[in-house]
mmCIF file of C-alpha atoms in Angstrom:
data_model
loop_
_atom_site.group_PDB
_atom_site.id
_atom_site.type_symbol
_atom_site.label_atom_id
_atom_site.label_comp_id
_atom_site.label_asym_id
_atom_site.label_seq_id
_atom_site.Cartn_x
_atom_site.Cartn_y
_atom_site.Cartn_z
ATOM 1 C CA ASP A 1 -58.065 14.959 -15.205
ATOM 2 C CA ALA A 2 -59.555 14.205 -11.807
ATOM 3 C CA GLY A 3 -57.091 16.484 -10.096
ATOM 4 C CA VAL A 4 -55.524 15.578 -6.792
ATOM 5 C CA ILE A 5 -57.190 12.499 -5.330
ATOM 6 C CA GLN A 6 -57.457 11.854 -1.619
ATOM 7 C CA SER A 7 -58.836 8.890 0.268
ATOM 8 C CA PRO A 8 -60.725 8.318 2.370
ATOM 9 C CA ARG A 9 -62.931 11.423 2.250
ATOM 10 C CA HIS A 10 -64.110 10.836 5.793
ATOM 11 C CA GLU A 11 -62.528 8.854 8.580
ATOM 12 C CA VAL A 12 -63.898 8.250 12.061
ATOM 13 C CA THR A 13 -61.693 6.374 14.453
ATOM 14 C CA GLU A 14 -61.116 5.880 18.140
ATOM 15 C CA MET A 15 -58.297 7.328 20.135
ATOM 16 C CA GLY A 16 -55.202 5.175 19.955
ATOM 17 C CA GLN A 17 -55.918 3.735 16.527
ATOM 18 C CA GLU A 18 -53.640 4.128 13.542
ATOM 19 C CA VAL A 19 -54.894 6.329 10.714
ATOM 20 C CA THR A 20 -53.518 6.400 7.184
ATOM 21 C CA LEU A 21 -54.485 9.117 4.726
ATOM 22 C CA ARG A 22 -53.680 8.733 1.039
ATOM 23 C CA CYS A 23 -52.968 11.128 -1.791
ATOM 24 C CA LYS A 24 -52.458 10.820 -5.507
ATOM 25 C CA PRO A 25 -51.033 14.026 -7.004
ATOM 26 C CA ILE A 26 -51.705 15.323 -10.480
ATOM 27 C CA SER A 27 -49.631 13.420 -13.006
ATOM 28 C CA GLY A 28 -46.446 15.287 -13.843
ATOM 29 C CA HIS A 29 -46.437 17.402 -10.702
ATOM 30 C CA ASN A 30 -43.267 16.974 -8.712
ATOM 31 C CA SER A 31 -44.068 18.875 -5.517
ATOM 32 C CA LEU A 32 -46.527 17.533 -2.965
ATOM 33 C CA PHE A 33 -47.809 19.159 0.203
ATOM 34 C CA TRP A 34 -49.769 17.951 3.233
ATOM 35 C CA TYR A 35 -51.820 20.509 5.163
ATOM 36 C CA ARG A 36 -54.083 20.400 8.202
ATOM 37 C CA GLN A 37 -57.077 22.722 8.463
ATOM 38 C CA THR A 38 -58.731 23.640 11.750
ATOM 39 C CA MET A 39 -61.022 26.483 12.717
ATOM 40 C CA MET A 40 -58.574 27.789 15.265
ATOM 41 C CA ARG A 41 -55.347 27.648 13.277
ATOM 42 C CA GLY A 42 -56.489 27.730 9.680
ATOM 43 C CA LEU A 43 -54.351 25.954 7.114
ATOM 44 C CA GLU A 44 -51.036 24.645 8.422
ATOM 45 C CA LEU A 45 -48.330 23.049 6.301
ATOM 46 C CA LEU A 46 -47.269 19.737 7.776
ATOM 47 C CA ILE A 47 -44.687 18.522 5.263
ATOM 48 C CA TYR A 48 -43.775 18.855 1.630
ATOM 49 C CA PHE A 49 -41.884 16.781 -0.909
ATOM 50 C CA ASN A 50 -39.973 17.687 -4.046
ATOM 51 C CA ASN A 51 -39.387 14.801 -6.448
ATOM 52 C CA ASN A 52 -40.499 12.348 -3.752
ATOM 53 C CA VAL A 53 -37.941 13.649 -1.237
ATOM 54 C CA PRO A 54 -39.149 15.272 2.006
ATOM 55 C CA ILE A 55 -37.863 18.847 2.050
ATOM 56 C CA ASP A 56 -39.444 20.402 5.100
ATOM 57 C CA ASP A 57 -41.241 18.489 7.850
ATOM 58 C CA SER A 58 -41.015 21.221 10.465
ATOM 59 C CA GLY A 59 -44.790 21.456 10.566
ATOM 60 C CA MET A 60 -45.311 17.862 11.614
ATOM 61 C CA PRO A 61 -46.725 18.237 15.120
ATOM 62 C CA GLU A 62 -44.972 15.316 16.774
ATOM 63 C CA ASP A 63 -43.527 11.878 16.283
ATOM 64 C CA ARG A 64 -46.986 10.381 16.031
ATOM 65 C CA PHE A 65 -47.174 11.853 12.528
ATOM 66 C CA SER A 66 -45.214 10.451 9.613
ATOM 67 C CA ALA A 67 -45.402 10.896 5.840
ATOM 68 C CA LYS A 68 -43.989 8.984 2.930
ATOM 69 C CA MET A 69 -43.853 9.364 -0.816
ATOM 70 C CA PRO A 70 -42.630 6.061 -2.249
ATOM 71 C CA ASN A 71 -43.137 7.191 -5.832
ATOM 72 C CA ALA A 72 -44.265 10.168 -7.876
ATOM 73 C CA SER A 73 -47.916 9.130 -7.868
ATOM 74 C CA PHE A 74 -48.602 8.290 -4.235
ATOM 75 C CA SER A 75 -48.128 9.680 -0.757
ATOM 76 C CA THR A 76 -49.377 8.733 2.694
ATOM 77 C CA LEU A 77 -49.789 10.582 5.960
ATOM 78 C CA LYS A 78 -49.949 8.330 8.986
ATOM 79 C CA ILE A 79 -50.959 9.117 12.540
ATOM 80 C CA GLN A 80 -50.122 6.513 15.158
ATOM 81 C CA PRO A 81 -51.544 6.576 17.744
ATOM 82 C CA SER A 82 -54.320 9.038 16.934
ATOM 83 C CA GLU A 83 -55.694 11.474 19.521
ATOM 84 C CA PRO A 84 -58.897 13.550 19.623
ATOM 85 C CA ARG A 85 -56.898 16.759 19.018
ATOM 86 C CA ASP A 86 -55.869 15.367 15.636
ATOM 87 C CA SER A 87 -59.439 15.832 14.425
ATOM 88 C CA ALA A 88 -59.259 18.167 11.425
ATOM 89 C CA VAL A 89 -59.477 18.258 7.658
ATOM 90 C CA TYR A 90 -56.260 17.109 6.009
ATOM 91 C CA PHE A 91 -55.488 18.400 2.540
ATOM 92 C CA CYS A 92 -53.002 17.208 0.002
ATOM 93 C CA ALA A 93 -51.844 19.559 -2.757
ATOM 94 C CA SER A 94 -49.505 19.188 -5.699
ATOM 95 C CA ARG A 95 -47.602 21.644 -7.844
ATOM 96 C CA SER A 96 -45.711 21.568 -11.085
ATOM 97 C CA GLY A 97 -42.080 22.433 -10.567
ATOM 98 C CA THR A 98 -40.601 23.955 -7.448
ATOM 99 C CA SER A 99 -41.305 27.637 -7.999
ATOM 100 C CA PRO A 100 -43.610 29.159 -5.386
ATOM 101 C CA TYR A 101 -45.212 31.206 -8.176
ATOM 102 C CA ASN A 102 -46.777 28.058 -9.567
ATOM 103 C CA GLU A 103 -50.274 27.313 -8.355
ATOM 104 C CA GLN A 104 -50.841 24.588 -5.819
ATOM 105 C CA PHE A 105 -53.744 22.313 -6.719
ATOM 106 C CA PHE A 106 -55.623 20.974 -3.745
ATOM 107 C CA GLY A 107 -57.436 17.729 -3.208
ATOM 108 C CA PRO A 108 -60.918 17.543 -1.686
ATOM 109 C CA GLY A 109 -59.538 16.794 1.760
ATOM 110 C CA THR A 110 -60.023 14.036 4.315
ATOM 111 C CA ARG A 111 -62.170 14.899 7.306
ATOM 112 C CA LEU A 112 -60.730 13.022 10.277
ATOM 113 C CA THR A 113 -62.634 12.577 13.514
ATOM 114 C CA VAL A 114 -60.891 10.911 16.424
ATOM 115 C CA LEU A 115 -63.268 9.945 19.226
ATOM 116 C CA ALA B 1 -39.922 33.806 10.572
ATOM 117 C CA GLN B 2 -42.747 33.955 8.097
ATOM 118 C CA ARG B 3 -46.207 34.738 9.379
ATOM 119 C CA VAL B 4 -49.533 35.719 7.850
ATOM 120 C CA THR B 5 -52.264 37.340 9.904
ATOM 121 C CA GLN B 6 -55.880 37.603 8.863
ATOM 122 C CA PRO B 7 -57.496 39.459 11.744
ATOM 123 C CA GLU B 8 -61.114 38.733 10.848
ATOM 124 C CA LYS B 9 -62.583 35.250 11.179
ATOM 125 C CA LEU B 10 -65.826 36.368 9.604
ATOM 126 C CA LEU B 11 -66.733 39.330 7.422
ATOM 127 C CA SER B 12 -70.377 39.889 6.628
ATOM 128 C CA VAL B 13 -71.457 42.469 4.015
ATOM 129 C CA PHE B 14 -74.520 43.234 1.959
ATOM 130 C CA LYS B 15 -74.653 42.565 -1.761
ATOM 131 C CA GLY B 16 -73.320 45.574 -3.652
ATOM 132 C CA ALA B 17 -71.230 46.838 -0.740
ATOM 133 C CA PRO B 18 -67.441 47.140 -0.955
ATOM 134 C CA VAL B 19 -65.352 44.328 0.447
ATOM 135 C CA GLU B 20 -61.916 44.427 2.019
ATOM 136 C CA LEU B 21 -60.378 41.284 3.441
ATOM 137 C CA LYS B 22 -57.344 42.158 5.511
ATOM 138 C CA CYS B 23 -54.007 40.411 5.369
ATOM 139 C CA ASN B 24 -50.801 41.385 7.110
ATOM 140 C CA TYR B 25 -47.543 39.521 6.861
ATOM 141 C CA SER B 26 -44.233 39.262 8.637
ATOM 142 C CA TYR B 27 -41.155 38.444 6.609
ATOM 143 C CA SER B 28 -37.737 40.020 6.539
ATOM 144 C CA GLY B 29 -37.110 39.430 2.845
ATOM 145 C CA SER B 30 -39.039 40.235 -0.302
ATOM 146 C CA PRO B 31 -42.249 38.210 -0.154
ATOM 147 C CA GLU B 32 -44.565 36.847 -2.755
ATOM 148 C CA LEU B 33 -48.211 37.007 -1.717
ATOM 149 C CA PHE B 34 -51.244 35.058 -2.853
ATOM 150 C CA TRP B 35 -54.948 34.793 -2.179
ATOM 151 C CA TYR B 36 -56.598 31.379 -2.259
ATOM 152 C CA VAL B 37 -60.361 30.825 -2.064
ATOM 153 C CA GLN B 38 -62.569 27.900 -1.074
ATOM 154 C CA TYR B 39 -66.185 28.064 -2.210
ATOM 155 C CA SER B 40 -68.765 25.844 -0.568
ATOM 156 C CA ARG B 41 -68.306 22.207 -1.597
ATOM 157 C CA GLN B 42 -65.375 23.079 -3.842
ATOM 158 C CA ARG B 43 -61.642 22.683 -3.532
ATOM 159 C CA LEU B 44 -59.301 25.348 -2.330
ATOM 160 C CA GLN B 45 -58.022 27.203 -5.396
ATOM 161 C CA LEU B 46 -55.787 30.092 -6.326
ATOM 162 C CA LEU B 47 -57.607 33.397 -6.703
ATOM 163 C CA LEU B 48 -54.777 35.759 -7.501
ATOM 164 C CA ARG B 49 -51.082 36.328 -6.954
ATOM 165 C CA HIS B 50 -49.267 39.560 -6.253
ATOM 166 C CA ILE B 51 -46.707 39.122 -8.985
ATOM 167 C CA SER B 52 -49.362 38.990 -11.703
ATOM 168 C CA ARG B 53 -50.988 42.273 -10.655
ATOM 169 C CA GLU B 54 -54.251 40.902 -11.993
ATOM 170 C CA SER B 55 -57.927 41.351 -11.255
ATOM 171 C CA ILE B 56 -59.854 38.120 -10.891
ATOM 172 C CA LYS B 57 -63.640 38.065 -10.492
ATOM 173 C CA GLY B 58 -63.444 41.770 -9.719
ATOM 174 C CA PHE B 59 -60.980 41.258 -6.861
ATOM 175 C CA THR B 60 -57.654 43.067 -6.624
ATOM 176 C CA ALA B 61 -54.901 43.086 -4.046
ATOM 177 C CA ASP B 62 -52.014 45.490 -3.715
ATOM 178 C CA LEU B 63 -48.840 44.712 -1.871
ATOM 179 C CA ASN B 64 -47.979 47.503 0.570
ATOM 180 C CA LYS B 65 -44.482 46.831 1.830
ATOM 181 C CA GLY B 66 -44.535 49.803 4.182
ATOM 182 C CA GLU B 67 -47.573 48.464 5.994
ATOM 183 C CA THR B 68 -46.680 44.810 5.269
ATOM 184 C CA SER B 69 -50.178 44.255 3.984
ATOM 185 C CA PHE B 70 -51.856 42.544 1.047
ATOM 186 C CA HIS B 71 -55.541 43.308 1.491
ATOM 187 C CA LEU B 72 -58.068 41.835 -0.931
ATOM 188 C CA LYS B 73 -60.629 44.264 -2.274
ATOM 189 C CA LYS B 74 -63.716 44.295 -4.420
ATOM 190 C CA PRO B 75 -65.836 47.388 -5.009
ATOM 191 C CA PHE B 76 -69.204 45.630 -5.181
ATOM 192 C CA ALA B 77 -69.744 42.295 -3.440
ATOM 193 C CA GLN B 78 -71.849 39.588 -5.065
ATOM 194 C CA GLU B 79 -73.554 36.663 -3.371
ATOM 195 C CA GLU B 80 -71.354 34.205 -5.230
ATOM 196 C CA ASP B 81 -68.303 35.731 -3.542
ATOM 197 C CA SER B 82 -69.321 34.054 -0.283
ATOM 198 C CA ALA B 83 -66.452 31.715 0.565
ATOM 199 C CA MET B 84 -63.421 31.154 2.779
ATOM 200 C CA TYR B 85 -60.453 33.280 1.745
ATOM 201 C CA TYR B 86 -56.849 32.531 2.660
ATOM 202 C CA CYS B 87 -53.921 34.865 2.303
ATOM 203 C CA ALA B 88 -50.598 33.112 1.742
ATOM 204 C CA LEU B 89 -46.955 34.107 1.678
ATOM 205 C CA SER B 90 -43.991 32.541 -0.011
ATOM 206 C CA GLY B 91 -40.654 33.486 1.457
ATOM 207 C CA ASP B 92 -38.050 30.880 2.219
ATOM 208 C CA GLY B 93 -38.047 27.351 0.982
ATOM 209 C CA ASN B 94 -40.481 27.493 -1.912
ATOM 210 C CA LYS B 95 -43.421 26.760 0.364
ATOM 211 C CA LEU B 96 -46.557 28.702 1.209
ATOM 212 C CA VAL B 97 -47.481 29.908 4.675
ATOM 213 C CA PHE B 98 -51.215 30.478 5.017
ATOM 214 C CA GLY B 99 -53.160 32.724 7.321
ATOM 215 C CA ALA B 100 -56.017 31.444 9.431
ATOM 216 C CA GLY B 101 -58.582 32.422 6.807
ATOM 217 C CA THR B 102 -61.582 34.755 6.667
ATOM 218 C CA ILE B 103 -65.113 33.660 5.906
ATOM 219 C CA LEU B 104 -66.819 36.180 3.655
ATOM 220 C CA ARG B 105 -70.587 36.150 3.810
ATOM 221 C CA VAL B 106 -72.474 38.284 1.312
ATOM 222 C CA LYS B 107 -76.073 38.886 2.288
ATOM 223 C CA SER B 108 -78.829 39.708 -0.147
#
């Protein structure tokens, strides 16, 4: 099993452009999480889904950010328009079941640079 | 509100020295605490969880509700312990709230 898959691994874009990050969770996992990692703030939860339904998006910084999970094997995080302060590493994680005791499995991350 | 505080951005120790990575939390209910670790060029992964009361790679962590702490300890640091460590709390909503992380650097 390749684990959680994220693409692209690196993204460099210019301010104002649309950015789409992709995630494929581990097969059979029904919870999916999007995080943002920065040196200043560490790992912040942006949004999470249970069974493809968004449960908590309180961490989404503003309306420029949106996330979808059209099916159990795919999710996207979109930033439109992007700004330099969005530069960070974005992680996707998946988990079996909904219990917080279950381990979250993380993808390799997407390093986003907005110029 | 749920909050996790890791006061040290960087902790540098010599090989063989004891290690203590600090974690304090704020939560009005009964929390579940975790430590996650990210080694260089590897994915973030679970190290240990409070409920299991386990020792992983020589690390232990005890939940102190009076001090609202969940410090990670190891009696003798090894070079391969160098990594980023995140403390995390699960309170409401079946989600994890992470601290800002501490980089542990073990020097030879």
